[in-house]
mmCIF file of C-alpha atoms (C1' of nucleotides) in Angstrom:
data_model
loop_
_atom_site.group_PDB
_atom_site.id
_atom_site.type_symbol
_atom_site.label_atom_id
_atom_site.label_comp_id
_atom_site.label_asym_id
_atom_site.label_seq_id
_atom_site.Cartn_x
_atom_site.Cartn_y
_atom_site.Cartn_z
ATOM 1 C CA MET A 1 -19.560 -15.894 4.798
ATOM 2 C CA GLU A 2 -20.685 -14.034 7.921
ATOM 3 C CA ASN A 3 -19.983 -10.531 9.153
ATOM 4 C CA LEU A 4 -18.808 -9.000 5.892
ATOM 5 C CA LEU A 5 -18.134 -5.261 5.989
ATOM 6 C CA THR A 6 -20.547 -2.894 4.248
ATOM 7 C CA LEU A 7 -20.143 0.109 1.963
ATOM 8 C CA ASP A 8 -21.428 2.322 4.787
ATOM 9 C CA TYR A 9 -18.599 1.089 6.952
ATOM 10 C CA PHE A 10 -15.972 2.068 4.348
ATOM 11 C CA ARG A 11 -17.653 5.465 3.842
ATOM 12 C CA GLN A 12 -17.248 6.669 7.422
ATOM 13 C CA GLU A 13 -15.749 10.144 7.439
ATOM 14 C CA ASP A 14 -13.213 9.751 10.265
ATOM 15 C CA THR A 15 -10.411 8.046 8.355
ATOM 16 C CA THR A 16 -7.960 7.668 11.248
ATOM 17 C CA ALA A 17 -10.679 6.050 13.358
ATOM 18 C CA LEU A 18 -11.465 3.759 10.461
ATOM 19 C CA ALA A 19 -7.774 2.868 10.029
ATOM 20 C CA LYS A 20 -7.736 1.779 13.736
ATOM 21 C CA SER A 21 -11.043 -0.018 13.326
ATOM 22 C CA LEU A 22 -9.635 -2.094 10.399
ATOM 23 C CA LEU A 23 -7.087 -3.641 12.742
ATOM 24 C CA GLY A 24 -8.236 -7.108 13.680
ATOM 25 C CA LYS A 25 -10.462 -7.594 10.662
ATOM 26 C CA THR A 26 -9.626 -10.347 8.201
ATOM 27 C CA LEU A 27 -8.689 -9.374 4.642
ATOM 28 C CA PHE A 28 -9.395 -12.084 2.060
ATOM 29 C CA THR A 29 -8.688 -12.580 -1.624
ATOM 30 C CA ASN A 30 -10.218 -15.258 -3.773
ATOM 31 C CA PHE A 31 -8.609 -15.364 -7.206
ATOM 32 C CA ASN A 32 -9.027 -18.449 -9.415
ATOM 33 C CA ASN A 33 -10.762 -20.242 -6.560
ATOM 34 C CA GLN A 34 -7.716 -19.833 -4.294
ATOM 35 C CA LEU A 35 -8.842 -18.385 -0.969
ATOM 36 C CA THR A 36 -6.140 -16.609 1.025
ATOM 37 C CA GLY A 37 -6.387 -14.191 3.931
ATOM 38 C CA GLY A 38 -5.156 -12.892 7.236
ATOM 39 C CA ILE A 39 -5.868 -10.559 10.121
ATOM 40 C CA ILE A 40 -4.932 -6.923 9.487
ATOM 41 C CA ILE A 41 -2.261 -5.871 11.999
ATOM 42 C CA GLU A 42 -0.849 -2.687 10.511
ATOM 43 C CA THR A 43 -2.498 0.259 8.693
ATOM 44 C CA GLU A 44 -1.718 3.815 7.684
ATOM 45 C CA ALA A 45 -4.236 6.623 7.065
ATOM 46 C CA TYR A 46 -3.804 9.007 4.085
ATOM 47 C CA LEU A 47 -6.040 12.017 4.372
ATOM 48 C CA GLY A 48 -6.523 13.274 0.855
ATOM 49 C CA ALA A 49 -6.225 16.850 -0.365
ATOM 50 C CA THR A 50 -4.646 18.313 2.788
ATOM 51 C CA ASP A 51 -2.091 15.528 3.431
ATOM 52 C CA ARG A 52 1.236 16.040 1.715
ATOM 53 C CA ALA A 53 2.016 12.324 2.018
ATOM 54 C CA CYS A 54 -1.132 11.360 0.066
ATOM 55 C CA HIS A 55 -0.967 10.882 -3.700
ATOM 56 C CA ALA A 56 -4.183 12.953 -3.929
ATOM 57 C CA PHE A 57 -2.653 15.939 -2.093
ATOM 58 C CA GLY A 58 -4.175 19.157 -3.454
ATOM 59 C CA ASN A 59 -6.851 17.039 -5.157
ATOM 60 C CA ARG A 60 -4.237 15.900 -7.719
ATOM 61 C CA ARG A 61 -6.328 13.808 -10.063
ATOM 62 C CA THR A 62 -4.637 11.425 -12.525
ATOM 63 C CA ASN A 63 -5.367 8.009 -13.984
ATOM 64 C CA ARG A 64 -3.481 6.504 -11.072
ATOM 65 C CA THR A 65 -5.221 8.400 -8.270
ATOM 66 C CA GLU A 66 -8.680 8.326 -9.829
ATOM 67 C CA PRO A 67 -10.009 5.429 -7.623
ATOM 68 C CA MET A 68 -9.392 7.519 -4.490
ATOM 69 C CA PHE A 69 -11.938 10.058 -5.700
ATOM 70 C CA ALA A 70 -14.718 7.464 -5.814
ATOM 71 C CA ALA A 71 -16.832 6.734 -2.768
ATOM 72 C CA GLY A 72 -15.236 4.412 -0.181
ATOM 73 C CA GLY A 73 -15.283 0.637 -0.511
ATOM 74 C CA ILE A 74 -12.948 -0.015 -3.434
ATOM 75 C CA ALA A 75 -9.233 -0.823 -3.787
ATOM 76 C CA TYR A 76 -6.520 1.640 -4.676
ATOM 77 C CA VAL A 77 -3.481 -0.332 -5.849
ATOM 78 C CA TYR A 78 -0.322 1.268 -7.260
ATOM 79 C CA LEU A 79 3.223 0.272 -8.135
ATOM 80 C CA CYS A 80 5.969 1.463 -5.825
ATOM 81 C CA TYR A 81 9.713 1.416 -6.654
ATOM 82 C CA GLY A 82 8.926 -0.246 -9.966
ATOM 83 C CA MET A 83 8.191 -3.608 -8.363
ATOM 84 C CA HIS A 84 5.888 -3.538 -5.354
ATOM 85 C CA HIS A 85 2.115 -3.450 -5.604
ATOM 86 C CA LEU A 86 0.719 -1.541 -2.588
ATOM 87 C CA PHE A 87 -2.875 -2.150 -1.494
ATOM 88 C CA ASN A 88 -5.050 0.617 -0.089
ATOM 89 C CA ILE A 89 -8.702 0.766 0.959
ATOM 90 C CA VAL A 90 -10.467 3.816 -0.413
ATOM 91 C CA THR A 91 -12.586 5.532 2.211
ATOM 92 C CA HIS A 92 -14.806 8.522 2.846
ATOM 93 C CA LYS A 93 -17.364 10.035 0.444
ATOM 94 C CA LYS A 94 -17.098 10.555 -3.311
ATOM 95 C CA ASP A 95 -14.600 13.320 -4.228
ATOM 96 C CA THR A 96 -12.905 13.137 -0.846
ATOM 97 C CA PRO A 97 -9.819 11.087 -1.757
ATOM 98 C CA HIS A 98 -8.895 9.387 1.507
ATOM 99 C CA ALA A 99 -7.333 5.925 1.646
ATOM 100 C CA ILE A 100 -5.856 3.471 4.125
ATOM 101 C CA LEU A 101 -2.667 1.536 3.261
ATOM 102 C CA ILE A 102 -2.637 -2.036 4.545
ATOM 103 C CA ARG A 103 0.920 -2.741 5.661
ATOM 104 C CA ALA A 104 0.771 -6.184 7.345
ATOM 105 C CA ILE A 105 -1.523 -9.131 7.952
ATOM 106 C CA HIS A 106 -1.270 -12.119 10.272
ATOM 107 C CA PRO A 107 -1.832 -15.044 7.861
ATOM 108 C CA THR A 108 -4.796 -17.305 8.639
ATOM 109 C CA HIS A 109 -6.236 -18.703 5.401
ATOM 110 C CA GLY A 110 -4.591 -20.420 2.412
ATOM 111 C CA ILE A 111 -1.116 -20.259 3.956
ATOM 112 C CA PRO A 112 0.400 -22.836 1.549
ATOM 113 C CA ILE A 113 -0.811 -20.769 -1.434
ATOM 114 C CA MET A 114 0.663 -17.620 0.053
ATOM 115 C CA ARG A 115 4.003 -19.358 0.713
ATOM 116 C CA GLU A 116 4.115 -20.476 -2.887
ATOM 117 C CA ARG A 117 3.344 -16.962 -4.177
ATOM 118 C CA ARG A 118 6.099 -15.660 -1.873
ATOM 119 C CA LYS A 119 8.514 -18.357 -3.131
ATOM 120 C CA ASN A 120 8.955 -19.455 0.458
ATOM 121 C CA ARG A 121 10.562 -16.210 1.486
ATOM 122 C CA SER A 122 9.926 -14.603 4.790
ATOM 123 C CA PRO A 123 8.254 -12.653 6.195
ATOM 124 C CA LEU A 124 5.174 -14.183 4.600
ATOM 125 C CA SER A 125 2.861 -11.200 4.726
ATOM 126 C CA SER A 126 4.403 -8.455 6.862
ATOM 127 C CA GLY A 127 5.180 -5.323 4.850
ATOM 128 C CA PRO A 128 2.966 -3.620 2.245
ATOM 129 C CA GLY A 129 4.748 -5.195 -0.749
ATOM 130 C CA THR A 130 4.990 -8.710 0.647
ATOM 131 C CA LEU A 131 1.345 -8.918 1.716
ATOM 132 C CA THR A 132 0.099 -8.048 -1.750
ATOM 133 C CA GLN A 133 2.367 -10.713 -3.198
ATOM 134 C CA ALA A 134 1.046 -13.273 -0.702
ATOM 135 C CA LEU A 135 -2.560 -12.334 -1.448
ATOM 136 C CA GLY A 136 -2.034 -12.122 -5.231
ATOM 137 C CA ILE A 137 -3.063 -8.449 -5.419
ATOM 138 C CA THR A 138 -1.666 -6.366 -8.320
ATOM 139 C CA THR A 139 -2.306 -3.034 -9.906
ATOM 140 C CA SER A 140 -4.784 -4.749 -12.186
ATOM 141 C CA HIS A 141 -7.099 -4.859 -9.159
ATOM 142 C CA THR A 142 -7.182 -1.098 -8.589
ATOM 143 C CA GLY A 143 -10.777 0.169 -8.470
ATOM 144 C CA LEU A 144 -12.136 -3.261 -7.568
ATOM 145 C CA SER A 145 -15.041 -3.374 -5.080
ATOM 146 C CA LEU A 146 -14.248 -4.681 -1.595
ATOM 147 C CA THR A 147 -17.780 -5.920 -1.032
ATOM 148 C CA ARG A 148 -17.772 -8.555 -3.746
ATOM 149 C CA ASN A 149 -16.144 -11.942 -4.181
ATOM 150 C CA GLN A 150 -12.504 -11.326 -5.165
ATOM 151 C CA ILE A 151 -11.319 -8.993 -2.390
ATOM 152 C CA PHE A 152 -13.415 -8.676 0.778
ATOM 153 C CA LEU A 153 -13.176 -8.203 4.544
ATOM 154 C CA GLN A 154 -14.744 -9.911 7.536
ATOM 155 C CA GLU A 155 -15.159 -8.900 11.135
ATOM 156 C CA ASN A 156 -13.665 -10.777 14.098
ATOM 157 C CA PRO A 157 -15.974 -9.690 16.919
ATOM 158 C CA ASN A 158 -14.116 -11.537 19.621
ATOM 159 C CA LEU A 159 -10.590 -10.369 18.789
ATOM 160 C CA VAL A 160 -8.982 -8.052 21.345
ATOM 161 C CA GLY A 161 -5.588 -6.394 21.395
ATOM 162 C CA GLU A 162 -3.652 -3.239 22.006
ATOM 163 C CA ILE A 163 -3.271 -0.489 19.423
ATOM 164 C CA GLN A 164 0.099 1.268 19.015
ATOM 165 C CA THR A 165 0.320 4.591 17.117
ATOM 166 C CA THR A 166 3.426 5.932 15.300
ATOM 167 C CA PRO A 167 4.298 8.224 12.372
ATOM 168 C CA ARG A 168 4.001 6.732 8.900
ATOM 169 C CA ILE A 169 6.872 4.917 7.187
ATOM 170 C CA GLY A 170 8.762 6.196 4.125
ATOM 171 C CA VAL A 171 7.047 9.586 3.794
ATOM 172 C CA ASP A 172 9.976 11.898 4.664
ATOM 173 C CA TYR A 173 9.256 13.876 1.505
ATOM 174 C CA ALA A 174 5.987 15.073 3.086
ATOM 175 C CA GLY A 175 7.661 17.654 5.348
ATOM 176 C CA GLU A 176 5.776 18.309 8.558
ATOM 177 C CA ASP A 177 3.069 15.856 7.562
ATOM 178 C CA ALA A 178 5.625 13.036 7.867
ATOM 179 C CA LYS A 179 5.360 13.422 11.643
ATOM 180 C CA LEU A 180 1.598 12.894 11.851
ATOM 181 C CA PRO A 181 0.602 9.888 14.006
ATOM 182 C CA TYR A 182 -1.290 8.035 11.321
ATOM 183 C CA ARG A 183 0.259 4.555 11.502
ATOM 184 C CA PHE A 184 -1.546 1.961 13.619
ATOM 185 C CA LEU A 185 -0.347 -1.447 14.754
ATOM 186 C CA LEU A 186 -2.287 -4.175 16.576
ATOM 187 C CA LYS A 187 -0.542 -6.273 19.238
ATOM 188 C CA PHE A 188 -2.499 -9.322 20.270
ATOM 189 C "C1'" DC B 1 10.583 13.554 -24.538
ATOM 190 C "C1'" DG B 2 14.033 13.230 -20.788
ATOM 191 C "C1'" DG B 3 14.928 13.013 -16.041
ATOM 192 C "C1'" DC B 4 13.883 12.274 -11.474
ATOM 193 C "C1'" DC B 5 12.079 9.537 -7.819
ATOM 194 C "C1'" DG B 6 9.145 6.654 -4.958
ATOM 195 C "C1'" DA B 7 3.588 4.882 0.974
ATOM 196 C "C1'" DT B 8 9.872 -1.246 -0.584
ATOM 197 C "C1'" DC B 9 12.321 -5.568 -0.303
ATOM 198 C "C1'" DC B 10 16.208 -8.449 -0.220
ATOM 199 C "C1'" DA B 11 20.945 -9.980 -0.195
ATOM 200 C "C1'" DC B 12 24.997 -8.942 1.538
ATOM 201 C "C1'" DT B 13 28.569 -7.224 4.847
ATOM 202 C "C1'" DG C 1 23.504 -0.986 8.175
ATOM 203 C "C1'" DT C 2 23.817 -0.451 3.213
ATOM 204 C "C1'" DG C 3 22.960 -0.405 -1.644
ATOM 205 C "C1'" DG C 4 20.924 -2.370 -5.896
ATOM 206 C "C1'" DA C 5 16.729 -3.710 -8.312
ATOM 207 C "C1'" DT C 6 13.343 -1.713 -11.593
ATOM 208 C "C1'" DC C 7 9.554 1.093 -13.992
ATOM 209 C "C1'" DG C 8 5.282 3.909 -14.063
ATOM 210 C "C1'" DG C 9 3.925 8.411 -12.935
ATOM 211 C "C1'" DC C 10 4.734 13.038 -12.948
ATOM 212 C "C1'" DC C 11 6.704 17.360 -14.310
ATOM 213 C "C1'" DG C 12 9.115 20.702 -16.923
ATOM 214 C "C1'" DA C 13 10.910 21.921 -21.488
#
DNA sequence: CGGCCGATCCACT
DNA sequence: GTGGATCGGCCGA
């Protein structure tokens, strides 16, 4: 497959720029020889130790948050509300626990498989919990490399669109940090 | 060890 | 627009 993203790409140090840059790239999973994927259209940046909305705020280090402390280029997947598996891309250097939540994809590959995983409900892959269900991602995949064959990303050099910026969703508990403009949407 | 709560989704009104 | 589902993580005792 052409144009796969590299570890250097994921280890860039400007995480909000990277969150914008991820828009328009295709996110794939290939589990049990079932290829599914779609174009990333919504992301949120979580900026580590200084970001009250981030699980790693204050460098809080637990079994759950441990993957965020590794160097960029792996998955951070955790369970939300007891039922939703949320997929993040770990970024930045080792011991700088930044991550980018993927909130929505525009489905392009393996759509019948994704429909089946979603039990034909809609939306198919818009919303952080629904897209992981469509792609088959669970907490068992936390820590998995994003430059190997189960979860990986590909560029779409010719894709153009407009980027919209808003505050992040569902982080009211983060006080002033809830207002930060770290959510990015692609309109194309 | 008990209690609280969440980076959500869905069915229902 | 609203509330129930559902459970691991985290914290304080």
